[in-house]
Amino acid sequence: MSQARQSAASTEAATESVLEDTRRANLARLFKPQSIAVVGASADSAKAGSQALKTLSRFPGKLVCVHPRETEIQGFTCYPSFADLPEPVDLAVLAIPAQHCVKAAAEAAERGVGGVFIVSGGFGETGARGAKLQDALGEICARTGLRLLGPNTSGFVNPAAGCIASFVPGVDTIGTGHVSVVAQSGGVNLSLGYLLDRLGEGVSIAAGLGNAVDVGTRDMLDLLAEDENTRAIALHLEGVTDGRALFETLKRVTPRKPVAAVVAGRADIGEFAVSHTGNLMGSRERTVAALTQAGAVVVDTLDELAQAAAVFSRRRLQPKASNAMALITGQAGPGLLITDALKASGIALPELGPTTMEKIEALLPPMTFIKNPVDTGRPGPGFPEIVRAVAEDEAIDAVLVFGISEPSVLDPVTALRPAEQATGKPIVFGTLGPAKDLEKAHDDLAVLGTPMAIGPDRLALAGVALDADARHQWRLSHAARTTLSPVREQLTGPFDESAAKQLMRSYGIAAPRSVLCKTREAALAAFGDLQKPLVVKIAAEDVPHKTEVGGVILNVRDEPSFSAALDRIAAIPTKTPNRVLIEEMAPEGVELIVGAVRDPSWGPCVVIGLGGVQAEAVSDSVVGLAPLSETDAAVMLEALRGKKLLDGFRGLPKCDRTAIASVAIAVGQLLLDHPEIAEVEINPLRVNETSAVALDALVVFGEKS
């Protein structure tokens, strides 16, 4: 490279670095402003600009309006334009029609405004004309460093800063807390804010991203990772266009701040792929797998999301492969429900140690169940000592305590404080009772930093969420470290099964000895060279699923049966009727499916599931993002509902899980090495005590989703 080119490249890099610094600083200015201007402010209470100004009326910083004709609105000074402002504001709220927003954003950027929030709709969600306006906004942000929230969103709130940047009445009642909300929907953002407020938690920052022209989920996560007021993050996703980048961001953020998430689209399984792999890997499944692998905890509803985030804002378990919990309950019925929910989620409630049980026995009446759960009956004076004894048990990582509210016999702070001070282990208190009692208990426990859940179901959810967070962080700490692979020669398709298996072998995946024959004569000549019994398969490139057309004949042992098998395959309609693959039969074992799909957002995704012809019908599979580590693959296998089939179930061989993991890792690496490949499937992968052998393989070239 010439000196002139090097100098130009250096200058360009420096400019990009300055612009990125500006964007980062302006993002903080947008969400933590010291000064705000409302564009489109109005005295007409029916207009969004009027409500936006009203909700900002208690903003402690400088608040002004930009209006071409008015000099004062609702008691706030108006300036004709951004250029007339005495100094640049940190945030400008644009409550004006879509067609005027581009000009206003450009003027704001020129004046040095940090960020804008656009209330209006009428952009990309409305069609080509709106998309053109949206693209223009994006270009302004990319060129100038101006940050933009929206358009088409209800805004954000930062109660601690007194900044309620929203046109929705009543949103200013949401209290200050330590949970931040990032939602792709403005309505979901407000819903979560209100849910957290009802839980007595409030929010730190809660933002609805809307069309997300500029500020997106990754920007918010990076901002909140550095925010002192944020202890936990509640995340809502509908669709993800930059999945791999979001995955990398979450891997950085979740070790620092716990993230709970809800993903829309439970009924969406995406487009079918050519192979079974795509059927087993719907778009939501890929998203959930990616979030989990990156350390987030995915829940099913907004109510669960608010509760999980509220718990995370107060306590967190240390990263661990599995956690053991104890339950102490004052009522047996709720205790059974909590126990059932915990065990259904795979959480161990181990029997307490002899010393622990001796201490508890001395504090409770005879015949009380004390092994774990500990059923105390109506709490008595010794309840705090029971909680402490259980928490001090070496086998226990966290303690859940449930008791119906009875202030005369159970003060939560008195009951839990000794155990927490002595052990430092997370303790979560669950209760039900009169609203005033619950509010007092919540506030008292908040001083201790102890989470409180209303009812047995939410207490169980708290335990499940704490466990999941610890396990995900342990998995993340053992994640694969991405390394540069040697440049691989680009492959061209299509591939038949023989070529696909040869590619598998080059990645260390075993396949039976076989011979590809293009004529009947070649097949007859090859018959004697292979160990019997044999399997004879159609090898036509235009028949991807051989079993569906009767193109797989098993247990061929002699020449007459071999000749009959060739006749059957020749009768199948295809462009190459005599093309067959003759293969030695593999040893018996359990059949799995291992495959990978190149998702347009998340990149290479690997699936492991129960295989064979029942793969889709059974639909027992789990997804992970490549590259996989050995830990990732082990966690995936453990997540299969039918995992008992791998452990010698009813006469089946005990499967070599390490061999399965190696195949999954290799399949993921194959897609990472070969961007020209869209999908790979091994179905079935036959596994026994000593091996994992690819009995069939499919490679698909081109783009797949």
XYZ file of C-alpha atoms in Angstrom:
705
model
C 0.000 0.000 0.000
C 1.352 3.419 -0.962
C 2.079 6.047 1.683
C -0.811 8.166 0.365
C -3.229 5.251 0.663
C -1.987 4.425 4.148
C -2.485 8.047 5.201
C -6.010 8.111 3.724
C -6.911 4.854 5.445
C -5.533 6.155 8.749
C -7.548 9.367 8.411
C -10.717 7.426 7.603
C -10.216 5.161 10.625
C -9.666 8.153 12.888
C -12.828 9.817 11.559
C -14.841 6.650 12.170
C -13.456 6.412 15.697
C -14.435 10.026 16.456
C -17.914 9.430 15.022
C -18.348 6.301 17.134
C -17.288 8.212 20.255
C -19.838 10.893 19.373
C -22.578 8.289 18.909
C -21.763 6.710 22.260
C -21.762 10.045 24.077
C -24.986 11.140 22.377
C -26.728 7.907 23.380
C -26.044 8.743 27.025
C -27.233 12.318 26.434
C -30.483 11.005 24.927
C -31.394 8.744 27.856
C -29.896 10.849 30.663
C -30.560 14.377 29.468
C -29.827 17.609 31.284
C -31.830 19.655 28.759
C -34.830 18.848 26.545
C -36.684 20.589 23.718
C -40.194 19.566 22.618
C -40.922 20.133 18.933
C -44.641 20.219 18.207
C -45.622 21.293 21.716
C -49.219 22.404 21.916
C -51.775 23.836 24.287
C -54.342 21.429 22.779
C -54.556 18.544 25.252
C -55.718 16.194 22.468
C -52.355 16.412 20.717
C -49.369 14.223 21.472
C -47.126 17.271 21.771
C -49.249 18.621 24.579
C -49.144 15.375 26.541
C -45.397 14.975 25.941
C -44.801 18.433 27.397
C -47.096 17.695 30.317
C -45.338 14.450 31.277
C -42.004 16.284 31.123
C -43.252 19.186 33.241
C -41.433 17.905 36.361
C -38.143 17.458 34.512
C -35.490 19.049 36.782
C -33.259 20.202 33.921
C -33.855 22.814 31.263
C -37.099 22.294 29.291
C -37.982 24.425 26.265
C -40.127 24.223 23.138
C -39.388 24.701 19.448
C -42.299 26.321 17.601
C -42.216 28.657 14.572
C -44.978 30.981 15.832
C -45.471 30.682 19.604
C -43.260 32.292 22.245
C -44.618 30.318 25.201
C -46.616 27.079 25.635
C -47.812 25.733 28.999
C -45.431 28.159 30.690
C -42.335 27.013 28.771
C -40.305 29.282 26.514
C -40.527 28.642 22.775
C -37.822 29.236 20.155
C -38.568 29.419 16.404
C -36.012 26.747 15.421
C -33.136 24.635 16.657
C -30.731 27.245 15.338
C -32.298 29.800 17.698
C -31.723 27.718 20.835
C -29.238 29.449 23.148
C -27.332 26.148 23.451
C -27.712 22.598 22.101
C -30.094 20.402 24.098
C -29.372 16.797 24.975
C -32.765 15.505 23.829
C -35.361 16.736 21.349
C -38.854 15.197 21.385
C -40.377 15.403 17.889
C -44.164 15.346 18.212
C -44.755 16.414 14.598
C -46.020 14.656 11.446
C -43.676 12.175 9.760
C -43.092 14.332 6.686
C -41.533 17.084 8.817
C -39.301 14.845 10.953
C -36.421 14.454 8.492
C -35.876 18.208 8.220
C -36.177 18.620 11.983
C -33.691 15.793 12.663
C -31.177 17.308 10.242
C -31.476 20.699 11.921
C -31.129 19.090 15.358
C -27.943 17.329 14.293
C -26.533 20.538 12.846
C -27.205 22.355 16.132
C -25.411 19.660 18.154
C -28.449 18.039 19.763
C -27.553 14.695 21.378
C -30.591 12.665 20.385
C -34.164 12.824 19.207
C -37.221 10.780 20.094
C -39.864 10.644 17.347
C -43.398 10.132 18.579
C -45.004 9.887 15.141
C -45.799 6.875 13.009
C -45.952 7.006 9.228
C -42.532 5.586 8.438
C -41.328 2.123 7.430
C -44.448 0.465 8.828
C -46.663 2.257 6.249
C -45.043 1.363 2.929
C -42.571 2.694 0.383
C -43.118 6.398 1.026
C -42.689 6.022 4.772
C -39.676 3.764 4.273
C -38.006 6.516 2.232
C -38.434 8.943 5.134
C -37.120 6.320 7.536
C -34.035 5.716 5.383
C -33.352 9.457 5.328
C -33.446 9.543 9.135
C -31.026 6.646 9.303
C -28.624 8.396 6.934
C -28.625 11.550 9.085
C -27.805 9.522 12.205
C -25.057 7.528 10.498
C -23.435 10.647 9.065
C -23.672 13.010 12.035
C -23.696 10.871 15.190
C -27.180 12.074 16.170
C -29.030 9.322 18.064
C -32.656 8.554 17.337
C -35.193 6.610 19.417
C -38.036 5.382 17.230
C -39.850 6.489 15.209
C -43.286 5.069 15.960
C -42.820 4.447 19.671
C -44.239 5.611 22.981
C -40.770 6.694 24.139
C -38.831 6.055 27.304
C -38.789 6.859 30.996
C -35.904 7.505 33.355
C -37.658 8.249 36.652
C -34.452 8.827 38.622
C -33.534 11.620 36.205
C -37.092 12.966 36.209
C -37.225 12.340 32.457
C -40.563 10.974 31.252
C -40.191 11.210 27.477
C -43.569 9.823 26.475
C -46.942 11.062 25.302
C -48.882 8.367 27.212
C -50.892 9.730 30.178
C -50.024 8.201 33.551
C -46.616 6.852 32.597
C -45.087 9.414 34.951
C -46.484 7.398 37.888
C -43.988 4.570 37.317
C -41.547 4.622 40.205
C -37.780 4.568 40.334
C -36.128 1.153 40.550
C -33.172 -0.918 39.436
C -34.682 -2.882 36.523
C -34.231 -1.527 33.008
C -36.560 -2.461 30.178
C -35.659 -2.809 26.500
C -38.692 -3.586 24.350
C -39.097 -3.627 20.600
C -42.694 -2.508 21.186
C -43.566 0.764 22.887
C -46.722 -0.816 24.287
C -44.776 -3.727 25.764
C -42.295 -1.289 27.250
C -45.075 0.530 29.104
C -46.723 -2.763 30.100
C -43.504 -3.964 31.695
C -43.013 -0.610 33.400
C -46.443 -0.836 34.992
C -45.942 -4.518 35.954
C -42.646 -3.715 37.656
C -44.256 -0.773 39.427
C -47.034 -3.041 40.711
C -44.364 -5.375 42.073
C -42.981 -2.432 44.014
C -39.803 -2.362 41.925
C -40.167 0.521 39.466
C -37.635 0.995 36.667
C -34.253 2.521 36.009
C -34.614 3.145 32.270
C -37.467 1.715 30.198
C -37.370 2.224 26.434
C -39.649 1.207 23.574
C -37.564 0.987 20.395
C -40.341 1.200 17.819
C -38.987 1.061 14.267
C -35.427 1.237 15.649
C -33.976 3.276 12.791
C -30.900 4.046 14.863
C -31.029 3.028 18.537
C -31.486 -0.728 18.703
C -31.391 -3.505 21.244
C -27.604 -3.820 21.187
C -27.143 -0.083 21.801
C -29.424 -0.265 24.817
C -27.734 -3.339 26.267
C -24.303 -1.718 26.039
C -25.651 1.478 27.619
C -27.352 -0.376 30.472
C -24.321 -2.547 31.161
C -22.559 0.666 32.209
C -25.547 2.244 33.991
C -25.068 2.386 37.770
C -28.793 2.359 38.497
C -29.429 -0.782 36.445
C -28.998 -4.094 38.238
C -31.080 -6.267 35.886
C -32.499 -5.983 32.368
C -35.908 -7.097 31.058
C -35.734 -7.688 27.296
C -38.596 -8.059 24.806
C -37.944 -9.266 21.247
C -40.280 -9.708 18.291
C -37.910 -10.120 15.345
C -34.124 -10.013 15.185
C -32.300 -8.940 12.034
C -28.812 -8.751 13.537
C -28.887 -11.926 15.601
C -25.221 -12.833 15.563
C -24.221 -9.319 16.647
C -26.894 -9.385 19.389
C -25.548 -12.766 20.510
C -22.058 -11.324 20.902
C -23.408 -8.285 22.770
C -25.361 -10.428 25.217
C -22.290 -12.571 25.878
C -20.534 -9.394 27.024
C -23.454 -8.010 29.030
C -25.013 -10.970 30.874
C -21.980 -11.769 33.052
C -22.213 -8.180 34.345
C -25.999 -7.692 34.475
C -28.573 -10.512 34.480
C -30.954 -10.402 31.504
C -34.435 -11.944 31.431
C -36.204 -12.075 28.080
C -39.519 -12.746 26.356
C -39.569 -13.752 22.693
C -42.717 -13.349 20.606
C -43.756 -15.937 18.008
C -44.354 -19.150 19.959
C -46.508 -20.557 17.134
C -44.044 -19.646 14.370
C -41.818 -22.467 13.144
C -40.570 -20.623 10.067
C -40.318 -21.917 6.519
C -39.708 -25.607 5.987
C -36.234 -26.466 4.795
C -35.444 -29.199 2.283
C -34.346 -31.524 5.066
C -35.852 -32.360 8.438
C -33.381 -30.030 10.104
C -35.309 -26.885 9.221
C -38.529 -28.406 10.502
C -36.934 -29.045 13.877
C -35.534 -25.547 14.149
C -38.213 -22.844 13.954
C -37.255 -19.190 14.003
C -38.307 -18.701 17.643
C -36.400 -21.814 18.682
C -33.238 -20.359 17.184
C -33.783 -17.059 18.972
C -34.422 -18.728 22.336
C -31.380 -20.966 21.873
C -29.178 -17.987 21.021
C -30.344 -15.928 24.005
C -29.867 -18.852 26.374
C -26.413 -19.669 25.019
C -25.477 -16.000 25.461
C -26.492 -16.116 29.132
C -30.029 -14.678 29.131
C -32.981 -16.336 30.883
C -35.998 -16.740 28.583
C -39.476 -16.830 30.133
C -42.912 -17.179 28.568
C -44.967 -14.135 29.600
C -44.567 -10.476 30.464
C -45.722 -11.198 34.004
C -42.949 -13.781 34.376
C -40.478 -11.383 32.787
C -41.256 -8.647 35.303
C -41.003 -11.085 38.228
C -37.742 -12.644 37.054
C -36.129 -9.265 36.431
C -37.305 -8.037 39.831
C -35.607 -11.003 41.534
C -32.422 -10.500 39.507
C -32.270 -6.868 40.564
C -31.732 -8.038 44.145
C -29.977 -11.414 44.073
C -28.039 -13.696 41.745
C -26.510 -17.153 42.145
C -22.878 -17.828 41.326
C -22.304 -19.579 37.966
C -22.711 -23.321 38.449
C -23.568 -26.352 36.294
C -26.463 -27.282 38.588
C -27.953 -25.845 41.750
C -29.538 -27.337 44.834
C -32.307 -25.483 46.619
C -34.195 -25.861 49.852
C -37.807 -24.955 50.469
C -39.174 -23.961 53.863
C -42.942 -23.631 53.944
C -45.462 -22.772 56.592
C -48.253 -24.400 54.553
C -47.993 -27.877 53.013
C -50.317 -27.299 50.046
C -48.441 -24.356 48.536
C -45.198 -26.137 49.383
C -46.195 -29.114 47.234
C -46.941 -26.848 44.289
C -43.594 -25.078 44.633
C -41.721 -28.371 44.967
C -43.425 -29.772 41.886
C -42.526 -26.716 39.803
C -38.890 -26.770 40.911
C -38.405 -30.464 40.227
C -40.177 -30.203 36.875
C -37.529 -27.651 35.927
C -34.732 -30.007 36.913
C -33.798 -28.274 40.163
C -32.554 -30.573 42.908
C -34.035 -30.409 46.400
C -31.536 -32.708 48.119
C -32.095 -34.232 51.512
C -30.582 -32.040 54.192
C -27.566 -33.247 56.090
C -27.895 -35.085 59.450
C -26.578 -32.118 61.450
C -29.057 -29.777 59.794
C -31.979 -32.106 60.466
C -30.953 -32.512 64.094
C -31.077 -28.737 64.556
C -34.496 -28.533 62.899
C -35.900 -31.484 64.861
C -35.108 -29.643 68.072
C -37.174 -26.670 66.901
C -40.268 -28.401 65.475
C -42.943 -30.781 66.806
C -42.492 -34.533 66.144
C -43.703 -36.008 62.825
C -42.946 -32.824 60.900
C -41.425 -33.348 57.435
C -37.942 -31.869 57.583
C -35.823 -33.600 54.925
C -36.424 -30.908 52.230
C -38.868 -29.346 51.841
C -39.122 -28.378 55.471
C -42.785 -28.101 56.475
C -42.844 -26.045 59.660
C -46.587 -25.688 59.956
C -47.648 -22.323 61.342
C -44.360 -20.439 61.947
C -43.254 -20.380 65.564
C -40.531 -18.561 67.518
C -37.823 -20.883 66.195
C -38.493 -20.057 62.533
C -35.415 -17.796 62.085
C -33.167 -20.538 63.477
C -34.716 -23.067 61.068
C -34.033 -20.814 58.089
C -30.468 -20.279 59.219
C -29.856 -23.994 59.785
C -31.115 -24.815 56.283
C -29.103 -22.021 54.661
C -25.947 -23.208 56.425
C -26.301 -26.701 54.961
C -23.341 -27.215 52.606
C -25.484 -28.893 49.936
C -27.805 -25.895 49.542
C -27.169 -23.014 47.129
C -30.360 -21.011 47.725
C -33.378 -21.080 50.025
C -37.015 -20.392 49.175
C -39.326 -19.538 52.064
C -43.118 -19.463 51.797
C -45.587 -18.388 54.415
C -49.061 -16.857 54.364
C -48.849 -13.369 55.834
C -49.315 -13.454 59.618
C -47.469 -10.419 61.043
C -48.231 -11.531 64.603
C -46.213 -14.755 64.224
C -43.862 -14.125 61.264
C -41.878 -10.987 60.569
C -39.991 -11.667 57.301
C -36.990 -9.509 58.182
C -36.560 -11.112 61.589
C -36.998 -14.557 60.022
C -34.507 -14.150 57.181
C -31.868 -11.680 58.346
C -29.817 -14.107 60.524
C -29.519 -16.638 57.709
C -28.578 -14.050 55.096
C -25.990 -12.412 57.334
C -24.465 -15.748 58.301
C -24.313 -17.365 54.857
C -24.740 -14.718 52.149
C -26.790 -17.242 50.188
C -29.788 -15.981 48.190
C -33.068 -16.300 50.074
C -36.381 -15.513 48.375
C -39.522 -14.964 50.405
C -42.952 -15.845 49.019
C -46.213 -14.877 50.632
C -49.860 -13.914 50.163
C -52.094 -11.751 52.298
C -53.714 -8.326 52.667
C -52.255 -5.657 50.381
C -51.020 -3.472 53.252
C -49.195 -6.393 54.870
C -47.549 -7.329 51.571
C -46.457 -3.774 50.861
C -44.834 -3.472 54.279
C -43.114 -6.851 53.962
C -41.795 -5.931 50.501
C -40.425 -2.596 51.660
C -38.838 -4.087 54.778
C -37.172 -6.866 52.785
C -35.987 -4.411 50.141
C -33.727 -2.860 52.771
C -32.062 -6.277 53.142
C -31.895 -6.733 49.370
C -34.143 -9.788 49.686
C -36.532 -10.564 46.803
C -40.185 -11.152 47.587
C -42.689 -12.989 45.390
C -46.459 -12.929 45.642
C -47.816 -16.477 45.727
C -46.431 -19.997 45.286
C -46.201 -19.839 41.486
C -44.091 -16.691 41.480
C -41.853 -18.017 44.233
C -41.220 -21.132 42.168
C -40.553 -18.926 39.132
C -37.996 -16.985 41.160
C -36.169 -20.198 42.019
C -36.262 -21.433 38.423
C -34.967 -18.094 37.105
C -32.095 -17.925 39.614
C -31.090 -21.475 38.737
C -31.285 -20.848 34.980
C -29.170 -17.698 35.223
C -26.454 -19.523 37.176
C -26.420 -22.447 34.736
C -26.358 -20.213 31.660
C -23.470 -18.185 33.074
C -21.559 -21.380 33.859
C -22.125 -22.574 30.298
C -21.050 -19.202 28.935
C -17.832 -19.335 30.945
C -17.072 -22.666 29.246
C -18.096 -21.505 25.767
C -16.118 -22.143 22.638
C -13.423 -19.632 21.859
C -13.709 -18.666 18.198
C -10.510 -19.348 16.284
C -9.695 -18.666 12.655
C -9.922 -21.847 10.577
C -7.640 -22.427 7.618
C -9.156 -21.156 4.390
C -11.181 -23.980 2.873
C -11.686 -24.513 -0.835
C -15.151 -23.378 -1.892
C -17.449 -26.287 -2.622
C -20.011 -26.495 -5.396
C -23.146 -28.582 -5.429
C -25.301 -30.411 -5.661
C -23.916 -33.217 -3.461
C -25.222 -36.756 -3.483
C -25.090 -38.871 -0.314
C -21.686 -40.293 -1.188
C -20.125 -36.842 -1.617
C -21.888 -35.609 1.521
C -20.477 -38.474 3.570
C -17.008 -37.899 2.194
C -17.286 -34.285 3.374
C -18.393 -35.548 6.801
C -15.385 -37.859 6.957
C -13.073 -34.917 6.228
C -14.418 -33.334 9.445
C -13.811 -36.480 11.506
C -17.381 -37.820 11.340
C -17.490 -41.582 10.835
C -19.577 -43.154 8.081
C -19.928 -46.807 6.964
C -17.664 -48.164 4.253
C -19.450 -47.731 0.940
C -19.162 -47.775 -2.843
C -20.987 -45.418 -5.214
C -22.034 -47.208 -8.389
C -23.369 -45.476 -11.493
C -24.346 -48.607 -13.425
C -25.812 -51.988 -12.597
C -22.656 -53.657 -13.796
C -20.516 -51.614 -11.416
C -22.869 -52.474 -8.538
C -22.635 -56.212 -9.229
C -18.848 -55.955 -9.370
C -18.717 -54.109 -6.037
C -20.987 -56.533 -4.218
C -18.247 -59.009 -3.401
C -15.859 -56.428 -1.941
C -18.074 -55.365 0.966
C -18.815 -57.102 4.263
C -22.370 -58.428 4.539
C -25.085 -57.554 5.381
C -25.425 -54.508 3.148
C -27.781 -51.628 2.653
C -28.578 -50.570 -0.922
C -29.696 -46.965 -1.440
C -30.835 -44.909 -4.379
C -28.148 -42.277 -5.102
C -30.066 -39.933 -7.385
C -29.420 -36.226 -6.839
C -33.132 -35.489 -7.405
C -34.285 -37.761 -4.516
C -33.290 -36.123 -1.195
C -35.450 -38.362 1.050
C -34.762 -41.927 0.007
C -36.980 -43.774 2.501
C -40.082 -41.924 1.313
C -39.784 -43.467 -2.171
C -38.706 -46.925 -1.023
C -35.135 -46.247 -1.994
C -33.443 -47.909 1.004
C -33.205 -51.711 1.196
C -31.664 -53.185 4.350
C -30.064 -56.516 5.304
C -29.032 -57.569 1.820
C -26.953 -60.731 2.318
C -26.749 -62.642 -0.979
C -26.678 -62.084 -4.733
C -30.381 -62.855 -5.411
C -31.563 -60.354 -2.770
C -28.980 -57.849 -4.034
C -30.253 -58.193 -7.605
C -33.839 -57.744 -6.394
C -32.804 -54.585 -4.509
C -31.252 -53.146 -7.665
C -34.476 -53.894 -9.567
C -36.578 -52.056 -6.949
C -34.373 -48.977 -7.063
C -34.261 -48.957 -10.884
C -38.055 -48.747 -10.901
C -38.091 -45.471 -8.919
C -38.668 -42.495 -11.267
C -35.438 -40.488 -11.427
C -33.011 -38.990 -13.932
C -30.381 -41.612 -12.955
C -32.269 -44.910 -12.353
C -29.252 -47.217 -11.866
C -27.200 -44.971 -9.593
C -26.889 -46.658 -6.164
C -24.847 -46.441 -3.003
C -23.887 -49.816 -1.542
C -22.933 -49.646 2.113
C -21.951 -51.975 4.927
C -24.591 -52.131 7.676
C -23.631 -50.285 10.846
C -23.887 -51.835 14.332
C -27.167 -51.411 16.199
C -27.657 -48.315 18.321
C -29.794 -45.281 19.081
C -30.665 -43.060 16.136
C -30.279 -39.292 16.414
C -30.405 -36.393 14.003
C -27.581 -33.862 13.957
C -27.777 -30.994 11.517
C -27.089 -27.346 10.951
C -28.868 -24.480 9.203
C -27.491 -21.093 8.225
C -29.993 -18.684 9.732
C -30.004 -15.271 7.988
C -29.893 -13.497 11.343
C -28.231 -15.856 13.829
C -25.808 -17.512 11.428
C -24.922 -21.239 11.653
C -27.277 -23.027 14.072
C -26.845 -26.671 15.085
C -29.682 -29.031 16.007
C -29.467 -32.311 17.937
C -32.560 -34.460 18.247
C -34.058 -37.920 18.239
C -33.570 -39.109 14.673
C -34.588 -41.605 12.064
C -37.856 -41.407 10.163
C -39.684 -40.300 13.356
C -37.595 -37.114 13.742
C -40.356 -34.682 12.789
C -43.184 -36.640 14.392
C -41.435 -36.880 17.762
C -39.966 -33.364 17.524
C -37.541 -33.785 20.402
C -34.650 -31.520 19.528
C -32.526 -28.687 20.846
C -30.676 -25.884 19.074
C -27.323 -24.159 19.629
C -25.265 -21.555 17.792
C -21.950 -22.548 16.219
C -19.190 -22.678 17.199
C -20.206 -25.122 19.903
C -18.006 -26.043 22.826
C -18.035 -29.488 24.409
C -20.007 -27.916 27.256
C -22.574 -26.492 24.812
C -23.088 -29.886 23.225
C -23.357 -31.616 26.612
C -25.976 -29.097 27.763
C -27.924 -29.627 24.539
C -27.986 -33.406 24.997
C -29.106 -33.016 28.598
C -32.000 -30.821 27.407
C -33.530 -33.573 25.229
C -36.780 -34.897 26.654
C -35.761 -38.392 25.551
C -32.253 -38.212 27.013
C -32.853 -41.493 28.879
C -32.619 -43.243 25.511
C -28.923 -42.353 25.506
C -28.224 -44.052 28.817
C -29.018 -47.697 28.160
C -32.806 -47.436 28.416
C -34.494 -50.880 28.301
C -31.723 -52.767 26.587
C -30.542 -49.988 24.293
C -26.793 -49.379 24.267
C -25.395 -46.679 26.524
C -24.455 -43.991 24.021
C -21.100 -42.284 23.790
C -22.146 -38.685 24.469
C -18.644 -37.421 23.749
C -18.864 -38.886 20.249
C -22.229 -37.192 19.693
C -20.812 -33.891 20.893
C -17.884 -34.222 18.494
C -20.269 -34.679 15.563
C -22.342 -31.637 16.589
C -19.230 -29.485 16.970
C -17.930 -30.637 13.583
C -21.221 -29.951 11.786
C -21.274 -26.424 13.170
C -17.666 -25.869 12.161
C -18.438 -27.117 8.664
C -20.980 -24.326 8.161
C -18.597 -21.770 9.631
C -15.894 -22.880 7.189
C -18.155 -23.045 4.122
C -20.493 -20.054 3.694
C -21.654 -21.563 0.411
C -23.424 -24.355 2.354
C -26.890 -23.508 3.666
C -27.756 -26.711 5.479
C -26.290 -30.024 6.580
C -28.161 -32.997 7.957
C -27.030 -36.324 9.355
C -30.148 -38.425 9.844
C -29.791 -40.885 11.308
C -26.620 -40.690 13.323
C -26.403 -44.150 14.878
C -24.772 -44.125 18.290
C -23.675 -46.903 20.634
C -21.116 -47.391 23.393
C -18.100 -46.802 21.181
C -19.086 -44.772 18.142
C -21.349 -42.323 16.362
C -21.792 -43.182 12.677
C -23.515 -41.116 9.978
C -25.881 -43.510 8.195
C -27.222 -40.793 5.911
C -26.022 -37.299 5.098
C -27.422 -34.385 3.151
C -25.700 -31.160 2.116
C -27.727 -28.267 0.705
C -26.088 -25.361 -1.102
C -27.439 -21.821 -1.356
C -29.376 -19.568 1.019
C -31.720 -21.134 3.581
C -33.635 -19.722 6.535
